[in-house]
Amino acid sequence: DTAVSQTPKYLVTQMGNDKSIKCEQNLGHDTMYWYKQDSKKFLKIMFSYNNKELIINETVPNRFSPKSPDKAHLNLHINSLELGDSAVYFCASSQAGQAFFGQGTRLTVV
Amino acid sequence: DQQVKQNSPSLSVQEGRISILNCDYTNSMFDYFLWYKKYPAEGPTFLISISSIKDKNEDGRFTVFLNKSAKHLSLHIVPSQPGDSAVYFCAAAPRGAGSYQLTFGKGTKLSVIP
């Protein structure tokens, strides 16, 4: 039974398109995150939500907009995709000092 | 500016021997440290953690050591097994997190040779 699931696993799209990645956790955690792993393999936090409220927003272009309809979901919408957005995006949730990650979404912008 | 550094991109170890993965950090606000293991095409999975009030935490074959004065931590795996082959990420979090922000290192790819 998957704890943190994100869809799709792979996403190939053209520059300028708008796309969404969905994330759901069934762990009952209050806090959810989006991380980006770039070509240099850095895992960097993008956003953090606690009980549906945005609490961390790192220096991410405003083309990226997280949406949390409820505590169990944190979706990532990306507008006007650029080549540099190509990366693996990980959703995560946490409680009591430990984060659980989804399997990642490999986004390729062509 | 890398606040969490894993200077060895890769490490090869013979099965049965000890694997030692190192991690350095620069931010003195970090007080909680974690190791994650990542297989290809999967998300990182939590392995072991340590808070700054301790200098050692052990869980089975895995031990994490923390040297606060040197801002250095290490993960020891003994004995190493082929299934341990993966990328290991060191991560750190600042104190006082109601929110919980992890800063990751670049990872070290461990290969355990049978």
mmCIF file of C-alpha atoms in Angstrom:
data_model
loop_
_atom_site.group_PDB
_atom_site.id
_atom_site.type_symbol
_atom_site.label_atom_id
_atom_site.label_comp_id
_atom_site.label_asym_id
_atom_site.label_seq_id
_atom_site.Cartn_x
_atom_site.Cartn_y
_atom_site.Cartn_z
ATOM 1 C CA ASP A 1 0.000 0.000 0.000
ATOM 2 C CA THR A 2 1.755 3.105 -1.271
ATOM 3 C CA ALA A 3 2.336 5.778 1.368
ATOM 4 C CA VAL A 4 3.169 8.738 -0.888
ATOM 5 C CA SER A 5 2.111 8.407 -4.487
ATOM 6 C CA GLN A 6 2.654 10.866 -7.277
ATOM 7 C CA THR A 7 1.474 10.822 -10.859
ATOM 8 C CA PRO A 8 2.573 10.690 -13.549
ATOM 9 C CA LYS A 9 5.882 8.895 -13.181
ATOM 10 C CA TYR A 10 7.127 10.261 -16.491
ATOM 11 C CA LEU A 11 6.056 13.426 -18.271
ATOM 12 C CA VAL A 12 7.375 14.623 -21.600
ATOM 13 C CA THR A 13 6.013 17.903 -22.876
ATOM 14 C CA GLN A 14 6.830 20.808 -25.118
ATOM 15 C CA MET A 15 8.085 24.190 -24.048
ATOM 16 C CA GLY A 16 5.349 26.627 -23.248
ATOM 17 C CA ASN A 17 2.841 24.002 -22.137
ATOM 18 C CA ASP A 18 1.122 23.931 -18.756
ATOM 19 C CA LYS A 19 1.242 20.691 -16.789
ATOM 20 C CA SER A 20 0.355 19.312 -13.366
ATOM 21 C CA ILE A 21 1.842 16.655 -11.137
ATOM 22 C CA LYS A 22 -0.380 15.133 -8.482
ATOM 23 C CA CYS A 23 0.612 13.872 -5.061
ATOM 24 C CA GLU A 24 -1.327 12.021 -2.423
ATOM 25 C CA GLN A 25 -0.278 10.608 0.939
ATOM 26 C CA ASN A 26 -2.232 8.136 3.050
ATOM 27 C CA LEU A 27 -0.057 8.482 6.159
ATOM 28 C CA GLY A 28 -2.177 11.111 7.873
ATOM 29 C CA HIS A 29 0.766 13.529 7.928
ATOM 30 C CA ASP A 30 0.199 17.242 8.400
ATOM 31 C CA THR A 31 3.092 18.437 6.265
ATOM 32 C CA MET A 32 3.770 17.881 2.585
ATOM 33 C CA TYR A 33 6.568 19.051 0.297
ATOM 34 C CA TRP A 34 7.751 19.317 -3.236
ATOM 35 C CA TYR A 35 11.428 18.769 -3.950
ATOM 36 C CA LYS A 36 13.296 19.150 -7.225
ATOM 37 C CA GLN A 37 16.290 17.023 -8.138
ATOM 38 C CA ASP A 38 18.153 18.826 -10.856
ATOM 39 C CA SER A 39 20.736 17.627 -13.352
ATOM 40 C CA LYS A 40 23.478 18.043 -10.746
ATOM 41 C CA LYS A 41 21.578 15.628 -8.465
ATOM 42 C CA PHE A 42 20.778 18.243 -5.845
ATOM 43 C CA LEU A 43 17.536 17.649 -3.987
ATOM 44 C CA LYS A 44 16.156 21.105 -3.246
ATOM 45 C CA ILE A 45 13.002 21.989 -1.418
ATOM 46 C CA MET A 46 10.514 24.000 -3.432
ATOM 47 C CA PHE A 47 7.422 24.230 -1.262
ATOM 48 C CA SER A 48 6.132 23.040 2.062
ATOM 49 C CA TYR A 49 2.527 22.930 3.186
ATOM 50 C CA ASN A 50 1.281 22.334 6.698
ATOM 51 C CA ASN A 51 -2.405 21.572 7.101
ATOM 52 C CA LYS A 52 -3.108 22.963 3.632
ATOM 53 C CA GLU A 53 -1.251 26.207 4.329
ATOM 54 C CA LEU A 54 1.911 27.272 2.535
ATOM 55 C CA ILE A 55 4.795 27.562 5.014
ATOM 56 C CA ILE A 56 7.893 27.374 2.828
ATOM 57 C CA ASN A 57 8.260 28.852 -0.604
ATOM 58 C CA GLU A 58 11.845 28.815 -1.747
ATOM 59 C CA THR A 59 13.062 30.916 -4.654
ATOM 60 C CA VAL A 60 10.950 29.181 -7.227
ATOM 61 C CA PRO A 61 9.563 30.985 -10.307
ATOM 62 C CA ASN A 62 5.939 31.918 -9.930
ATOM 63 C CA ARG A 63 5.195 29.695 -12.913
ATOM 64 C CA PHE A 64 5.191 26.951 -10.272
ATOM 65 C CA SER A 65 2.065 26.953 -8.156
ATOM 66 C CA PRO A 66 1.293 24.355 -5.513
ATOM 67 C CA LYS A 67 -2.305 23.555 -4.669
ATOM 68 C CA SER A 68 -3.413 21.693 -1.562
ATOM 69 C CA PRO A 69 -7.119 20.838 -1.727
ATOM 70 C CA ASP A 70 -6.846 18.894 1.519
ATOM 71 C CA LYS A 71 -4.228 17.607 3.938
ATOM 72 C CA ALA A 72 -3.645 14.452 1.946
ATOM 73 C CA HIS A 73 -2.988 16.105 -1.397
ATOM 74 C CA LEU A 74 -0.418 18.546 -2.715
ATOM 75 C CA ASN A 75 -0.421 19.086 -6.442
ATOM 76 C CA LEU A 76 2.136 21.037 -8.439
ATOM 77 C CA HIS A 77 1.061 23.111 -11.413
ATOM 78 C CA ILE A 78 3.653 24.449 -13.796
ATOM 79 C CA ASN A 79 2.797 27.085 -16.377
ATOM 80 C CA SER A 80 4.745 27.997 -19.495
ATOM 81 C CA LEU A 81 7.220 25.169 -19.137
ATOM 82 C CA GLU A 82 10.860 25.892 -19.969
ATOM 83 C CA LEU A 83 13.737 23.605 -20.914
ATOM 84 C CA GLY A 84 15.359 24.261 -17.542
ATOM 85 C CA ASP A 85 12.355 22.818 -15.746
ATOM 86 C CA SER A 86 13.458 19.353 -16.825
ATOM 87 C CA ALA A 87 14.210 17.474 -13.617
ATOM 88 C CA VAL A 88 12.845 14.840 -11.289
ATOM 89 C CA TYR A 89 10.234 16.217 -8.905
ATOM 90 C CA PHE A 90 9.636 14.446 -5.602
ATOM 91 C CA CYS A 91 6.653 14.843 -3.366
ATOM 92 C CA ALA A 92 7.110 14.061 0.321
ATOM 93 C CA SER A 93 5.198 14.129 3.574
ATOM 94 C CA SER A 94 6.488 14.233 7.110
ATOM 95 C CA GLN A 95 5.560 13.843 10.724
ATOM 96 C CA ALA A 96 7.743 13.601 13.823
ATOM 97 C CA GLY A 97 10.991 14.399 12.088
ATOM 98 C CA GLN A 98 10.939 11.926 9.232
ATOM 99 C CA ALA A 99 10.032 12.484 5.613
ATOM 100 C CA PHE A 100 8.548 9.915 3.268
ATOM 101 C CA PHE A 101 9.015 10.401 -0.437
ATOM 102 C CA GLY A 102 7.058 9.527 -3.521
ATOM 103 C CA GLN A 103 8.754 7.712 -6.373
ATOM 104 C CA GLY A 104 9.378 10.893 -8.309
ATOM 105 C CA THR A 105 8.129 12.359 -11.563
ATOM 106 C CA ARG A 106 10.676 12.712 -14.325
ATOM 107 C CA LEU A 107 9.714 15.796 -16.278
ATOM 108 C CA THR A 108 11.324 16.320 -19.663
ATOM 109 C CA VAL A 109 10.660 19.545 -21.515
ATOM 110 C CA VAL A 110 11.492 19.447 -25.204
ATOM 111 C CA ASP B 1 26.226 27.603 -1.626
ATOM 112 C CA GLN B 2 26.154 23.994 -0.500
ATOM 113 C CA GLN B 3 25.184 23.795 3.130
ATOM 114 C CA VAL B 4 25.367 20.008 3.128
ATOM 115 C CA LYS B 5 28.283 18.437 1.313
ATOM 116 C CA GLN B 6 28.999 14.877 0.381
ATOM 117 C CA ASN B 7 32.383 15.119 -1.236
ATOM 118 C CA SER B 8 32.615 11.558 -2.468
ATOM 119 C CA PRO B 9 30.310 10.992 -5.432
ATOM 120 C CA SER B 10 30.937 7.261 -5.341
ATOM 121 C CA LEU B 11 32.308 4.497 -3.161
ATOM 122 C CA SER B 12 33.019 0.839 -3.860
ATOM 123 C CA VAL B 13 33.266 -1.687 -1.048
ATOM 124 C CA GLN B 14 33.682 -5.440 -0.924
ATOM 125 C CA GLU B 15 30.779 -7.427 0.472
ATOM 126 C CA GLY B 16 31.212 -8.050 4.191
ATOM 127 C CA ARG B 17 33.467 -5.040 4.732
ATOM 128 C CA ILE B 18 32.562 -1.711 6.274
ATOM 129 C CA SER B 19 31.142 1.131 4.197
ATOM 130 C CA ILE B 20 31.747 4.641 5.513
ATOM 131 C CA LEU B 21 29.886 7.509 3.936
ATOM 132 C CA ASN B 22 30.778 11.033 4.958
ATOM 133 C CA CYS B 23 28.871 14.275 5.129
ATOM 134 C CA ASP B 24 29.856 17.806 6.140
ATOM 135 C CA TYR B 25 27.611 20.747 6.862
ATOM 136 C CA THR B 26 28.182 24.451 7.243
ATOM 137 C CA ASN B 27 24.977 25.783 8.794
ATOM 138 C CA SER B 28 25.234 25.888 12.580
ATOM 139 C CA MET B 29 21.429 26.063 12.782
ATOM 140 C CA PHE B 30 21.161 22.442 11.695
ATOM 141 C CA ASP B 31 20.462 20.184 14.619
ATOM 142 C CA TYR B 32 18.802 17.140 13.124
ATOM 143 C CA PHE B 33 20.463 14.924 10.561
ATOM 144 C CA LEU B 34 19.196 12.092 8.452
ATOM 145 C CA TRP B 35 20.425 9.580 5.938
ATOM 146 C CA TYR B 36 18.297 8.514 3.023
ATOM 147 C CA LYS B 37 18.853 5.664 0.628
ATOM 148 C CA LYS B 38 17.724 5.875 -2.969
ATOM 149 C CA TYR B 39 17.418 3.160 -5.576
ATOM 150 C CA PRO B 40 17.115 4.090 -9.261
ATOM 151 C CA ALA B 41 13.631 5.239 -10.307
ATOM 152 C CA GLU B 42 12.454 5.363 -6.682
ATOM 153 C CA GLY B 43 12.113 8.129 -4.124
ATOM 154 C CA PRO B 44 14.573 8.437 -1.233
ATOM 155 C CA THR B 45 13.709 6.239 1.748
ATOM 156 C CA PHE B 46 14.576 7.106 5.301
ATOM 157 C CA LEU B 47 17.416 5.095 6.781
ATOM 158 C CA ILE B 48 18.558 6.542 10.082
ATOM 159 C CA SER B 49 18.673 9.877 11.888
ATOM 160 C CA ILE B 50 20.486 11.611 14.707
ATOM 161 C CA SER B 51 19.773 14.744 16.686
ATOM 162 C CA SER B 52 22.479 17.100 17.843
ATOM 163 C CA ILE B 53 22.150 16.024 21.460
ATOM 164 C CA LYS B 54 23.687 12.676 20.522
ATOM 165 C CA ASP B 55 26.934 11.708 18.894
ATOM 166 C CA LYS B 56 25.954 8.211 17.839
ATOM 167 C CA ASN B 57 22.843 6.350 16.795
ATOM 168 C CA GLU B 58 22.779 2.708 15.860
ATOM 169 C CA ASP B 59 20.157 0.650 14.055
ATOM 170 C CA GLY B 60 21.197 -2.844 13.104
ATOM 171 C CA ARG B 61 23.979 -2.705 10.554
ATOM 172 C CA PHE B 62 23.727 1.076 10.290
ATOM 173 C CA THR B 63 25.389 3.551 12.628
ATOM 174 C CA VAL B 64 25.481 7.307 12.274
ATOM 175 C CA PHE B 65 28.157 9.332 14.034
ATOM 176 C CA LEU B 66 27.916 13.065 14.590
ATOM 177 C CA ASN B 67 30.855 15.338 15.346
ATOM 178 C CA LYS B 68 29.288 18.726 16.038
ATOM 179 C CA SER B 69 32.537 20.595 16.528
ATOM 180 C CA ALA B 70 33.734 19.456 13.114
ATOM 181 C CA LYS B 71 30.254 19.770 11.574
ATOM 182 C CA HIS B 72 30.692 16.287 10.254
ATOM 183 C CA LEU B 73 28.625 13.143 10.240
ATOM 184 C CA SER B 74 29.221 9.712 8.867
ATOM 185 C CA LEU B 75 27.191 6.623 8.126
ATOM 186 C CA HIS B 76 28.761 3.247 8.791
ATOM 187 C CA ILE B 77 27.333 0.113 7.274
ATOM 188 C CA VAL B 78 28.749 -3.130 8.550
ATOM 189 C CA PRO B 79 28.800 -5.698 7.148
ATOM 190 C CA SER B 80 28.040 -4.288 3.724
ATOM 191 C CA GLN B 81 25.718 -6.309 1.518
ATOM 192 C CA PRO B 82 25.078 -6.144 -2.244
ATOM 193 C CA GLY B 83 21.542 -4.918 -1.534
ATOM 194 C CA ASP B 84 23.056 -1.843 0.086
ATOM 195 C CA SER B 85 24.155 -0.654 -3.349
ATOM 196 C CA ALA B 86 22.284 2.622 -3.814
ATOM 197 C CA VAL B 87 22.744 6.365 -3.623
ATOM 198 C CA TYR B 88 22.910 7.648 -0.059
ATOM 199 C CA PHE B 89 21.826 11.186 0.712
ATOM 200 C CA CYS B 90 22.762 13.061 3.829
ATOM 201 C CA ALA B 91 20.155 15.616 4.920
ATOM 202 C CA ALA B 92 19.949 18.227 7.656
ATOM 203 C CA ALA B 93 17.149 20.210 9.251
ATOM 204 C CA PRO B 94 17.269 23.365 11.359
ATOM 205 C CA ARG B 95 16.215 23.453 14.969
ATOM 206 C CA GLY B 96 12.771 24.529 16.022
ATOM 207 C CA ALA B 97 10.937 23.195 13.021
ATOM 208 C CA GLY B 98 7.214 23.142 13.296
ATOM 209 C CA SER B 99 7.784 23.101 9.617
ATOM 210 C CA TYR B 100 10.473 20.733 8.596
ATOM 211 C CA GLN B 101 12.872 21.734 5.892
ATOM 212 C CA LEU B 102 15.465 19.261 4.751
ATOM 213 C CA THR B 103 18.616 20.351 2.981
ATOM 214 C CA PHE B 104 20.201 17.514 1.066
ATOM 215 C CA GLY B 105 23.720 16.718 -0.035
ATOM 216 C CA LYS B 106 24.381 15.588 -3.594
ATOM 217 C CA GLY B 107 24.538 11.955 -2.625
ATOM 218 C CA THR B 108 27.166 9.213 -2.659
ATOM 219 C CA LYS B 109 26.685 6.195 -4.863
ATOM 220 C CA LEU B 110 27.666 3.072 -2.957
ATOM 221 C CA SER B 111 28.500 -0.086 -4.852
ATOM 222 C CA VAL B 112 28.939 -3.241 -2.803
ATOM 223 C CA ILE B 113 30.843 -5.824 -4.764
ATOM 224 C CA PRO B 114 29.936 -9.479 -4.126
#
